[in-house]
PDB file of C-alpha atoms and ligand atoms in Angstrom:
ATOM      1  CA  MET A   1     125.610 -23.931-175.292  1.00 90.00           C
ATOM      2  CA  LEU A   2     124.912 -21.679-178.248  1.00 98.00           C
ATOM      3  CA  VAL A   3     124.889 -17.942-177.539  1.00 98.00           C
ATOM      4  CA  SER A   4     123.539 -14.880-179.289  1.00 98.00           C
ATOM      5  CA  ALA A   5     126.207 -13.036-181.289  1.00 98.00           C
ATOM      6  CA  LYS A   6     125.377  -9.699-179.674  1.00 98.00           C
ATOM      7  CA  GLU A   7     127.798  -9.681-176.775  1.00 98.00           C
ATOM      8  CA  MET A   8     130.771 -11.020-178.744  1.00 98.00           C
ATOM      9  CA  LEU A   9     130.243  -8.363-181.420  1.00 98.00           C
ATOM     10  CA  VAL A  10     129.855  -5.464-178.994  1.00 98.00           C
ATOM     11  CA  LYS A  11     133.146  -6.555-177.394  1.00 98.00           C
ATOM     12  CA  ALA A  12     134.820  -6.910-180.799  1.00 98.00           C
ATOM     13  CA  ARG A  13     133.648  -3.480-181.894  1.00 98.00           C
ATOM     14  CA  GLU A  14     134.986  -1.942-178.679  1.00 98.00           C
ATOM     15  CA  GLY A  15     138.233  -3.911-178.806  1.00 98.00           C
ATOM     16  CA  LYS A  16     138.855  -3.176-182.508  1.00 98.00           C
ATOM     17  CA  TYR A  17     138.941  -6.731-183.781  1.00 98.00           C
ATOM     18  CA  ALA A  18     136.446  -8.851-185.723  1.00 98.00           C
ATOM     19  CA  VAL A  19     134.802 -12.206-185.043  1.00 98.00           C
ATOM     20  CA  GLY A  20     134.905 -14.595-187.998  1.00 98.00           C
ATOM     21  CA  GLN A  21     131.729 -16.099-189.383  1.00 98.00           C
ATOM     22  CA  PHE A  22     132.692 -19.361-191.052  1.00 98.00           C
ATOM     23  CA  ASN A  23     129.999 -21.076-193.094  1.00 98.00           C
ATOM     24  CA  ILE A  24     129.419 -24.773-192.483  1.00 98.00           C
ATOM     25  CA  ASN A  25     128.416 -27.477-194.938  1.00 97.00           C
ATOM     26  CA  ASN A  26     128.768 -30.730-193.053  1.00 97.00           C
ATOM     27  CA  LEU A  27     129.940 -32.373-189.849  1.00 98.00           C
ATOM     28  CA  GLU A  28     133.648 -32.192-190.726  1.00 97.00           C
ATOM     29  CA  TRP A  29     133.534 -28.433-191.308  1.00 98.00           C
ATOM     30  CA  THR A  30     131.585 -27.799-188.138  1.00 98.00           C
ATOM     31  CA  LYS A  31     133.959 -29.903-186.054  1.00 98.00           C
ATOM     32  CA  ALA A  32     137.054 -28.314-187.641  1.00 98.00           C
ATOM     33  CA  ILE A  33     135.813 -24.772-186.989  1.00 98.00           C
ATOM     34  CA  LEU A  34     134.713 -25.460-183.405  1.00 98.00           C
ATOM     35  CA  LEU A  35     138.015 -27.164-182.507  1.00 98.00           C
ATOM     36  CA  THR A  36     140.025 -24.318-184.040  1.00 98.00           C
ATOM     37  CA  ALA A  37     138.038 -21.715-182.110  1.00 98.00           C
ATOM     38  CA  GLN A  38     138.639 -23.630-178.884  1.00 98.00           C
ATOM     39  CA  GLU A  39     142.384 -24.100-179.582  1.00 98.00           C
ATOM     40  CA  ASN A  40     142.730 -20.385-180.250  1.00 98.00           C
ATOM     41  CA  ASN A  41     140.442 -19.261-177.448  1.00 98.00           C
ATOM     42  CA  SER A  42     138.392 -17.288-179.972  1.00 98.00           C
ATOM     43  CA  PRO A  43     134.673 -16.558-180.169  1.00 98.00           C
ATOM     44  CA  VAL A  44     133.189 -17.874-183.403  1.00 98.00           C
ATOM     45  CA  ILE A  45     130.047 -17.650-185.527  1.00 99.00           C
ATOM     46  CA  LEU A  46     128.938 -20.648-187.588  1.00 99.00           C
ATOM     47  CA  GLY A  47     127.103 -19.426-190.698  1.00 98.00           C
ATOM     48  CA  VAL A  48     124.414 -21.553-192.348  1.00 98.00           C
ATOM     49  CA  SER A  49     122.819 -20.535-195.628  1.00 98.00           C
ATOM     50  CA  GLU A  50     119.332 -21.854-196.330  1.00 98.00           C
ATOM     51  CA  GLY A  51     120.804 -24.061-199.068  1.00 98.00           C
ATOM     52  CA  ALA A  52     123.457 -25.508-196.734  1.00 98.00           C
ATOM     53  CA  GLY A  53     120.776 -26.063-194.099  1.00 98.00           C
ATOM     54  CA  LYS A  54     118.735 -28.120-196.581  1.00 98.00           C
ATOM     55  CA  TYR A  55     121.837 -30.016-197.668  1.00 98.00           C
ATOM     56  CA  MET A  56     122.612 -30.987-194.058  1.00 98.00           C
ATOM     57  CA  GLY A  57     119.112 -32.384-193.573  1.00 98.00           C
ATOM     58  CA  GLY A  58     117.297 -29.307-192.279  1.00 98.00           C
ATOM     59  CA  PHE A  59     117.778 -26.675-189.572  1.00 98.00           C
ATOM     60  CA  LYS A  60     116.905 -29.045-186.728  1.00 98.00           C
ATOM     61  CA  THR A  61     119.645 -31.422-187.829  1.00 98.00           C
ATOM     62  CA  VAL A  62     122.131 -28.532-187.904  1.00 98.00           C
ATOM     63  CA  VAL A  63     121.130 -27.400-184.404  1.00 98.00           C
ATOM     64  CA  GLY A  64     121.330 -30.959-183.045  1.00 98.00           C
ATOM     65  CA  MET A  65     124.721 -31.592-184.637  1.00 98.00           C
ATOM     66  CA  THR A  66     126.195 -28.302-183.419  1.00 98.00           C
ATOM     67  CA  ASN A  67     124.888 -28.637-179.870  1.00 98.00           C
ATOM     68  CA  GLY A  68     126.140 -32.224-179.749  1.00 98.00           C
ATOM     69  CA  LEU A  69     129.631 -31.247-180.902  1.00 98.00           C
ATOM     70  CA  ILE A  70     129.825 -28.349-178.436  1.00 98.00           C
ATOM     71  CA  GLU A  71     128.969 -30.660-175.576  1.00 98.00           C
ATOM     72  CA  GLU A  72     131.002 -33.706-176.541  1.00 98.00           C
ATOM     73  CA  LEU A  73     134.116 -31.799-177.655  1.00 98.00           C
ATOM     74  CA  ASN A  74     133.980 -29.609-174.517  1.00 98.00           C
ATOM     75  CA  ILE A  75     133.811 -26.369-176.493  1.00 98.00           C
ATOM     76  CA  THR A  76     133.698 -23.533-173.967  1.00 98.00           C
ATOM     77  CA  VAL A  77     134.372 -20.486-176.205  1.00 98.00           C
ATOM     78  CA  PRO A  78     131.275 -18.487-177.256  1.00 98.00           C
ATOM     79  CA  VAL A  79     129.635 -20.021-180.350  1.00 98.00           C
ATOM     80  CA  ALA A  80     126.713 -18.488-182.244  1.00 99.00           C
ATOM     81  CA  LEU A  81     124.770 -20.483-184.842  1.00 98.00           C
ATOM     82  CA  HIS A  82     123.726 -17.879-187.375  1.00 98.00           C
ATOM     83  CA  LEU A  83     121.374 -18.067-190.365  1.00 98.00           C
ATOM     84  CA  ASP A  84     123.172 -16.493-193.343  1.00 98.00           C
ATOM     85  CA  HIS A  85     121.115 -14.424-195.838  1.00 96.00           C
ATOM     86  CA  GLY A  86     117.803 -15.700-194.520  1.00 98.00           C
ATOM     87  CA  SER A  87     114.468 -15.083-196.198  1.00 97.00           C
ATOM     88  CA  TYR A  88     111.605 -14.014-193.903  1.00 98.00           C
ATOM     89  CA  ASP A  89     110.174 -17.552-193.733  1.00 98.00           C
ATOM     90  CA  GLY A  90     113.634 -19.075-193.448  1.00 98.00           C
ATOM     91  CA  ALA A  91     114.389 -16.787-190.498  1.00 98.00           C
ATOM     92  CA  LEU A  92     111.206 -17.898-188.724  1.00 98.00           C
ATOM     93  CA  LYS A  93     112.064 -21.565-189.302  1.00 98.00           C
ATOM     94  CA  ALA A  94     115.663 -21.188-188.112  1.00 98.00           C
ATOM     95  CA  MET A  95     114.490 -19.465-184.895  1.00 98.00           C
ATOM     96  CA  GLU A  96     112.003 -22.253-184.316  1.00 98.00           C
ATOM     97  CA  ALA A  97     114.722 -24.881-184.830  1.00 98.00           C
ATOM     98  CA  GLY A  98     117.035 -23.323-182.237  1.00 98.00           C
ATOM     99  CA  PHE A  99     119.476 -21.040-184.085  1.00 98.00           C
ATOM    100  CA  SER A 100     120.956 -18.432-181.744  1.00 98.00           C
ATOM    101  CA  SER A 101     121.357 -15.681-184.343  1.00 98.00           C
ATOM    102  CA  ILE A 102     119.575 -14.703-187.537  1.00 98.00           C
ATOM    103  CA  MET A 103     120.401 -12.722-190.628  1.00 98.00           C
ATOM    104  CA  PHE A 104     117.328 -11.440-192.380  1.00 97.00           C
ATOM    105  CA  ASP A 105     118.430 -10.259-195.820  1.00 95.00           C
ATOM    106  CA  GLY A 106     115.810  -7.835-197.081  1.00 93.00           C
ATOM    107  CA  SER A 107     118.275  -5.926-199.263  1.00 89.00           C
ATOM    108  CA  HIS A 108     116.450  -6.907-202.470  1.00 89.00           C
ATOM    109  CA  TYR A 109     113.223  -5.223-201.233  1.00 93.00           C
ATOM    110  CA  GLU A 110     112.500  -1.530-201.437  1.00 92.00           C
ATOM    111  CA  ILE A 111     113.878   0.114-198.289  1.00 91.00           C
ATOM    112  CA  LYS A 112     110.375   0.579-196.794  1.00 93.00           C
ATOM    113  CA  GLU A 113     109.624  -3.107-197.074  1.00 95.00           C
ATOM    114  CA  ASN A 114     113.110  -4.057-195.886  1.00 94.00           C
ATOM    115  CA  ILE A 115     112.494  -1.903-192.777  1.00 95.00           C
ATOM    116  CA  ALA A 116     109.053  -3.400-192.093  1.00 96.00           C
ATOM    117  CA  LYS A 117     110.183  -7.008-192.497  1.00 97.00           C
ATOM    118  CA  THR A 118     113.421  -6.490-190.537  1.00 97.00           C
ATOM    119  CA  LYS A 119     111.384  -4.952-187.705  1.00 97.00           C
ATOM    120  CA  GLY A 120     109.094  -8.009-187.661  1.00 97.00           C
ATOM    121  CA  ILE A 121     112.079 -10.363-187.337  1.00 98.00           C
ATOM    122  CA  ILE A 122     113.740  -8.229-184.637  1.00 98.00           C
ATOM    123  CA  ASP A 123     110.593  -8.305-182.484  1.00 98.00           C
ATOM    124  CA  ILE A 124     110.400 -12.087-182.566  1.00 98.00           C
ATOM    125  CA  ALA A 125     114.153 -12.682-182.238  1.00 98.00           C
ATOM    126  CA  HIS A 126     114.748 -10.262-179.361  1.00 98.00           C
ATOM    127  CA  ASN A 127     111.852 -11.769-177.450  1.00 98.00           C
ATOM    128  CA  ARG A 128     113.807 -15.017-177.521  1.00 98.00           C
ATOM    129  CA  GLY A 129     117.220 -13.487-176.786  1.00 98.00           C
ATOM    130  CA  LEU A 130     118.518 -14.054-180.330  1.00 98.00           C
ATOM    131  CA  SER A 131     120.666 -11.590-182.273  1.00 98.00           C
ATOM    132  CA  VAL A 132     119.709 -10.152-185.663  1.00 98.00           C
ATOM    133  CA  GLU A 133     121.750  -9.048-188.667  1.00 98.00           C
ATOM    134  CA  ALA A 134     120.141  -6.932-191.374  1.00 97.00           C
ATOM    135  CA  GLU A 135     121.451  -5.937-194.786  1.00 94.00           C
ATOM    136  CA  VAL A 136     121.344  -2.727-196.769  1.00 92.00           C
ATOM    137  CA  GLY A 137     122.769  -2.408-200.282  1.00 82.00           C
ATOM    138  CA  SER A 138     123.276  -5.882-201.672  1.00 73.00           C
ATOM    139  CA  ILE A 139     126.574  -7.748-201.591  1.00 74.00           C
ATOM    140  CA  GLY A 140     127.815  -8.566-205.084  1.00 71.00           C
ATOM    141  CA  GLY A 141     128.205 -12.041-206.550  1.00 70.00           C
ATOM    142  CA  GLU A 142     126.195 -15.186-206.023  1.00 66.00           C
ATOM    143  CA  GLU A 143     125.908 -17.285-202.912  1.00 66.00           C
ATOM    144  CA  ASP A 144     123.725 -20.356-202.838  1.00 68.00           C
ATOM    145  CA  GLY A 145     121.359 -18.934-205.426  1.00 64.00           C
ATOM    146  CA  VAL A 146     121.123 -15.510-203.705  1.00 62.00           C
ATOM    147  CA  VAL A 147     122.452 -13.049-206.264  1.00 60.00           C
ATOM    148  CA  GLY A 148     123.418  -9.474-205.384  1.00 59.00           C
ATOM    149  CA  ALA A 149     124.408  -6.727-207.790  1.00 55.00           C
ATOM    150  CA  GLY A 150     126.949  -5.235-205.397  1.00 66.00           C
ATOM    151  CA  GLU A 151     125.480  -1.838-204.556  1.00 79.00           C
ATOM    152  CA  ILE A 152     127.108   0.617-202.204  1.00 90.00           C
ATOM    153  CA  ALA A 153     124.776   1.002-199.230  1.00 93.00           C
ATOM    154  CA  ASP A 154     123.175   4.382-198.608  1.00 93.00           C
ATOM    155  CA  ALA A 155     124.226   5.726-195.194  1.00 96.00           C
ATOM    156  CA  SER A 156     120.816   7.200-194.349  1.00 95.00           C
ATOM    157  CA  GLU A 157     119.112   3.872-195.160  1.00 94.00           C
ATOM    158  CA  CYS A 158     121.662   2.169-192.892  1.00 96.00           C
ATOM    159  CA  LYS A 159     120.709   4.627-190.153  1.00 96.00           C
ATOM    160  CA  SER A 160     117.001   3.791-190.529  1.00 95.00           C
ATOM    161  CA  ILE A 161     117.705   0.064-190.242  1.00 95.00           C
ATOM    162  CA  ALA A 162     120.162   0.540-187.354  1.00 96.00           C
ATOM    163  CA  GLU A 163     117.537   2.515-185.429  1.00 96.00           C
ATOM    164  CA  LEU A 164     115.203  -0.483-185.516  1.00 96.00           C
ATOM    165  CA  GLY A 165     117.542  -2.100-183.016  1.00 97.00           C
ATOM    166  CA  VAL A 166     119.417  -4.657-185.142  1.00 98.00           C
ATOM    167  CA  ASP A 167     122.484  -6.093-183.444  1.00 98.00           C
ATOM    168  CA  MET A 168     124.760  -6.012-186.512  1.00 98.00           C
ATOM    169  CA  LEU A 169     124.485  -4.497-189.947  1.00 97.00           C
ATOM    170  CA  ALA A 170     125.796  -5.765-193.276  1.00 96.00           C
ATOM    171  CA  ALA A 171     126.274  -2.880-195.670  1.00 93.00           C
ATOM    172  CA  GLY A 172     127.463  -3.256-199.248  1.00 93.00           C
ATOM    173  CA  ILE A 173     130.738  -1.381-199.773  1.00 94.00           C
ATOM    174  CA  GLY A 174     131.932  -2.995-203.001  1.00 91.00           C
ATOM    175  CA  ASN A 175     132.416  -6.439-201.417  1.00 93.00           C
ATOM    176  CA  ILE A 176     131.528  -9.556-203.389  1.00 91.00           C
ATOM    177  CA  HIS A 177     130.793 -13.166-202.469  1.00 91.00           C
ATOM    178  CA  GLY A 178     133.212 -15.630-204.034  1.00 92.00           C
ATOM    179  CA  GLN A 179     136.505 -14.697-205.654  1.00 89.00           C
ATOM    180  CA  TYR A 180     137.230 -11.078-206.597  1.00 89.00           C
ATOM    181  CA  PRO A 181     137.788 -10.282-210.274  1.00 87.00           C
ATOM    182  CA  GLU A 182     141.230  -8.949-211.209  1.00 87.00           C
ATOM    183  CA  ASN A 183     139.828  -5.508-211.989  1.00 87.00           C
ATOM    184  CA  TRP A 184     138.005  -5.231-208.631  1.00 87.00           C
ATOM    185  CA  ALA A 185     137.991  -1.628-207.391  1.00 87.00           C
ATOM    186  CA  GLY A 186     138.530  -2.618-203.728  1.00 92.00           C
ATOM    187  CA  LEU A 187     136.417  -1.755-200.700  1.00 94.00           C
ATOM    188  CA  ASN A 188     134.868   1.694-200.649  1.00 95.00           C
ATOM    189  CA  PHE A 189     136.209   3.110-197.373  1.00 97.00           C
ATOM    190  CA  GLU A 190     134.547   6.474-197.862  1.00 96.00           C
ATOM    191  CA  ALA A 191     131.170   4.715-197.921  1.00 95.00           C
ATOM    192  CA  LEU A 192     132.162   2.642-194.888  1.00 97.00           C
ATOM    193  CA  ALA A 193     133.194   5.749-192.930  1.00 97.00           C
ATOM    194  CA  ASN A 194     129.854   7.426-193.776  1.00 97.00           C
ATOM    195  CA  ILE A 195     127.955   4.323-192.661  1.00 97.00           C
ATOM    196  CA  GLN A 196     129.931   4.236-189.421  1.00 97.00           C
ATOM    197  CA  ASP A 197     129.133   7.922-188.788  1.00 97.00           C
ATOM    198  CA  ALA A 198     125.449   7.315-189.476  1.00 97.00           C
ATOM    199  CA  THR A 199     125.115   4.199-187.317  1.00 97.00           C
ATOM    200  CA  GLY A 200     127.152   5.074-184.199  1.00 95.00           C
ATOM    201  CA  ASN A 201     128.485   2.022-182.372  1.00 94.00           C
ATOM    202  CA  MET A 202     126.717  -0.527-184.536  1.00 97.00           C
ATOM    203  CA  PRO A 203     128.923  -3.589-185.198  1.00 98.00           C
ATOM    204  CA  LEU A 204     129.243  -3.678-188.993  1.00 98.00           C
ATOM    205  CA  VAL A 205     129.518  -6.896-190.991  1.00 98.00           C
ATOM    206  CA  LEU A 206     131.814  -7.489-193.947  1.00 97.00           C
ATOM    207  CA  HIS A 207     130.536 -10.229-196.239  1.00 96.00           C
ATOM    208  CA  GLY A 208     132.675 -11.753-198.987  1.00 95.00           C
ATOM    209  CA  GLY A 209     135.726 -12.128-196.721  1.00 97.00           C
ATOM    210  CA  THR A 210     137.535 -14.412-199.187  1.00 97.00           C
ATOM    211  CA  GLY A 211     140.359 -12.721-201.077  1.00 95.00           C
ATOM    212  CA  ILE A 212     140.219  -9.267-199.484  1.00 96.00           C
ATOM    213  CA  PRO A 213     143.822  -8.033-198.995  1.00 96.00           C
ATOM    214  CA  GLU A 214     144.999  -7.948-195.363  1.00 97.00           C
ATOM    215  CA  ASP A 215     145.497  -4.182-195.245  1.00 97.00           C
ATOM    216  CA  MET A 216     141.876  -3.653-196.385  1.00 97.00           C
ATOM    217  CA  ILE A 217     140.639  -6.068-193.712  1.00 98.00           C
ATOM    218  CA  GLN A 218     142.519  -4.123-191.056  1.00 98.00           C
ATOM    219  CA  LYS A 219     141.261  -0.779-192.297  1.00 98.00           C
ATOM    220  CA  ALA A 220     137.686  -2.094-192.367  1.00 98.00           C
ATOM    221  CA  ILE A 221     138.035  -3.241-188.739  1.00 98.00           C
ATOM    222  CA  SER A 222     139.338   0.214-187.777  1.00 98.00           C
ATOM    223  CA  LEU A 223     136.132   1.676-189.318  1.00 98.00           C
ATOM    224  CA  GLY A 224     133.694  -0.414-187.273  1.00 98.00           C
ATOM    225  CA  VAL A 225     133.628  -3.841-188.929  1.00 98.00           C
ATOM    226  CA  ALA A 226     133.244  -6.384-186.105  1.00 98.00           C
ATOM    227  CA  LYS A 227     132.198  -9.509-188.031  1.00 98.00           C
ATOM    228  CA  ILE A 228     133.752 -10.884-191.204  1.00 98.00           C
ATOM    229  CA  ASN A 229     132.168 -13.711-193.208  1.00 98.00           C
ATOM    230  CA  VAL A 230     134.328 -16.345-194.864  1.00 98.00           C
ATOM    231  CA  ASN A 231     133.003 -19.197-196.956  1.00 97.00           C
ATOM    232  CA  THR A 232     134.697 -19.621-200.343  1.00 97.00           C
ATOM    233  CA  GLU A 233     138.220 -19.702-198.874  1.00 97.00           C
ATOM    234  CA  CYS A 234     137.329 -22.734-196.747  1.00 98.00           C
ATOM    235  CA  GLN A 235     135.754 -24.378-199.793  1.00 98.00           C
ATOM    236  CA  LEU A 236     138.909 -23.776-201.848  1.00 98.00           C
ATOM    237  CA  SER A 237     141.293 -25.108-199.212  1.00 98.00           C
ATOM    238  CA  PHE A 238     139.048 -28.123-198.538  1.00 98.00           C
ATOM    239  CA  ALA A 239     138.796 -28.924-202.266  1.00 98.00           C
ATOM    240  CA  ALA A 240     142.540 -28.514-202.872  1.00 98.00           C
ATOM    241  CA  ALA A 241     143.492 -30.815-199.987  1.00 98.00           C
ATOM    242  CA  THR A 242     140.960 -33.461-201.038  1.00 98.00           C
ATOM    243  CA  ARG A 243     142.108 -33.298-204.662  1.00 98.00           C
ATOM    244  CA  LYS A 244     145.741 -33.738-203.611  1.00 98.00           C
ATOM    245  CA  TYR A 245     144.843 -36.844-201.602  1.00 98.00           C
ATOM    246  CA  ILE A 246     142.878 -38.418-204.455  1.00 98.00           C
ATOM    247  CA  GLU A 247     145.350 -37.466-207.189  1.00 98.00           C
ATOM    248  CA  ALA A 248     148.209 -38.969-205.186  1.00 98.00           C
ATOM    249  CA  GLY A 249     146.225 -42.217-205.245  1.00 98.00           C
ATOM    250  CA  LYS A 250     146.079 -42.318-201.430  1.00 97.00           C
ATOM    251  CA  ASP A 251     142.508 -43.568-201.604  1.00 96.00           C
ATOM    252  CA  LEU A 252     143.835 -46.695-203.328  1.00 96.00           C
ATOM    253  CA  GLU A 253     146.492 -47.504-200.708  1.00 95.00           C
ATOM    254  CA  GLY A 254     145.748 -49.639-197.641  1.00 96.00           C
ATOM    255  CA  LYS A 255     142.484 -48.397-196.060  1.00 95.00           C
ATOM    256  CA  GLY A 256     142.812 -45.038-197.807  1.00 97.00           C
ATOM    257  CA  PHE A 257     139.285 -45.350-199.174  1.00 97.00           C
ATOM    258  CA  ASP A 258     137.826 -44.958-195.664  1.00 97.00           C
ATOM    259  CA  PRO A 259     135.731 -41.746-195.830  1.00 96.00           C
ATOM    260  CA  ARG A 260     137.270 -40.660-192.545  1.00 96.00           C
ATOM    261  CA  LYS A 261     140.674 -40.802-194.246  1.00 97.00           C
ATOM    262  CA  ILE A 262     139.536 -39.186-197.503  1.00 98.00           C
ATOM    263  CA  LEU A 263     138.074 -36.202-195.640  1.00 97.00           C
ATOM    264  CA  GLY A 264     141.035 -35.948-193.221  1.00 98.00           C
ATOM    265  CA  PRO A 265     143.278 -33.636-195.295  1.00 98.00           C
ATOM    266  CA  GLY A 266     140.331 -31.321-196.046  1.00 98.00           C
ATOM    267  CA  PHE A 267     139.495 -31.200-192.344  1.00 98.00           C
ATOM    268  CA  GLU A 268     143.070 -30.129-191.523  1.00 98.00           C
ATOM    269  CA  ALA A 269     143.007 -27.575-194.375  1.00 98.00           C
ATOM    270  CA  ILE A 270     139.883 -25.918-192.965  1.00 98.00           C
ATOM    271  CA  LYS A 271     141.470 -25.802-189.517  1.00 98.00           C
ATOM    272  CA  ASN A 272     144.482 -23.986-191.002  1.00 98.00           C
ATOM    273  CA  THR A 273     142.347 -21.528-192.965  1.00 98.00           C
ATOM    274  CA  VAL A 274     140.190 -20.713-189.935  1.00 98.00           C
ATOM    275  CA  LYS A 275     143.245 -20.239-187.692  1.00 98.00           C
ATOM    276  CA  GLU A 276     144.853 -17.845-190.217  1.00 98.00           C
ATOM    277  CA  LYS A 277     141.645 -15.801-190.364  1.00 98.00           C
ATOM    278  CA  MET A 278     141.253 -15.668-186.589  1.00 98.00           C
ATOM    279  CA  GLU A 279     144.813 -14.342-186.348  1.00 98.00           C
ATOM    280  CA  LEU A 280     144.202 -11.772-189.086  1.00 98.00           C
ATOM    281  CA  PHE A 281     140.889 -10.634-187.590  1.00 98.00           C
ATOM    282  CA  GLY A 282     142.476 -10.352-184.115  1.00 98.00           C
ATOM    283  CA  SER A 283     139.975 -12.628-182.332  1.00 98.00           C
ATOM    284  CA  VAL A 284     142.572 -15.041-180.864  1.00 98.00           C
ATOM    285  CA  ASN A 285     142.421 -15.065-177.042  1.00 98.00           C
ATOM    286  CA  LYS A 286     139.320 -12.871-177.036  1.00 98.00           C
ATOM    287  CA  ALA A 287     136.901 -15.593-175.863  1.00 98.00           C
TER     288      ALA A 287
HETATM  289  P1  LIG B 301     132.907 -15.562-199.337  1.00 55.09           P
HETATM  290  O1  LIG B 301     132.332 -16.832-199.885  1.00 55.09           O
HETATM  291  O2  LIG B 301     133.338 -14.632-200.405  1.00 55.09           O
HETATM  292  O3  LIG B 301     134.000 -15.848-198.349  1.00 55.09           O
HETATM  293  O4  LIG B 301     131.743 -14.809-198.568  1.00 55.09           O
HETATM  294  C1  LIG B 301     131.116 -15.421-197.479  1.00 55.09           C
HETATM  295  C2  LIG B 301     129.926 -14.665-197.016  1.00 55.09           C
HETATM  296  O5  LIG B 301     129.864 -13.457-197.099  1.00 55.09           O
HETATM  297  C3  LIG B 301     128.830 -15.434-196.411  1.00 55.09           C
HETATM  298  O6  LIG B 301     127.711 -14.653-196.175  1.00 55.09           O
END
């Protein structure tokens, strides 16, 4: 059964570790992530962008697939199905379809409008027992057509959003979706510390988890980050493993053209990437 992300994140925040949000794109990814969470006795959050939801045939398909896998694979660790960077309408649709957690990303609105819209989503979501993530100060880079300039979030704006009763807060601290440029300045820990001071025990969310050095991840967790989003790193490992299989001509040998065989190495690569992240984030055996 899908659960809200609230309880797992409160526990992570208290226990000084982070729960990984791994974005899904298809059945193989979803299955790989769920099995890895179970094998490592780790809570997990499956992230779905609106674009990925469309690609998979719509939110209802995603909910049906995930619930089916949880039941048939005997997944007993806590799993949240979370809308990633949702629009207001997208958030409503995902709740209707059966998502257990919602990110409403109003960071591109003026703060007043972000507050009003976030409040609207919280009211509906909490009525249904679903958790809500809000965002202040956009995350840099581009993800599925959502482009952010990479602002550093203002601590007092974070406080205003936190006081609405969100369950987790994404705050821009120099993090970027996708790969980091060589001249990247790193995470802004001063900003993170100010946000932590302003928001009390709020579980903070670090987007753009791909390519952040391990010591920065650990420092971020020590400053209140309880959820870390990873997408590009799974895409890279999946693509590399698939390319290796094809370039070695394995698809031309025996029954190597079987799609279940072609996607096999990528499936294993995602499992390895997710396991490494769960170990780094400290969520192993925290289910
Ligand atoms: P990356 O693609 O950089 O791992 O970021 C993922 C993310 O933040 C999803 O919201």
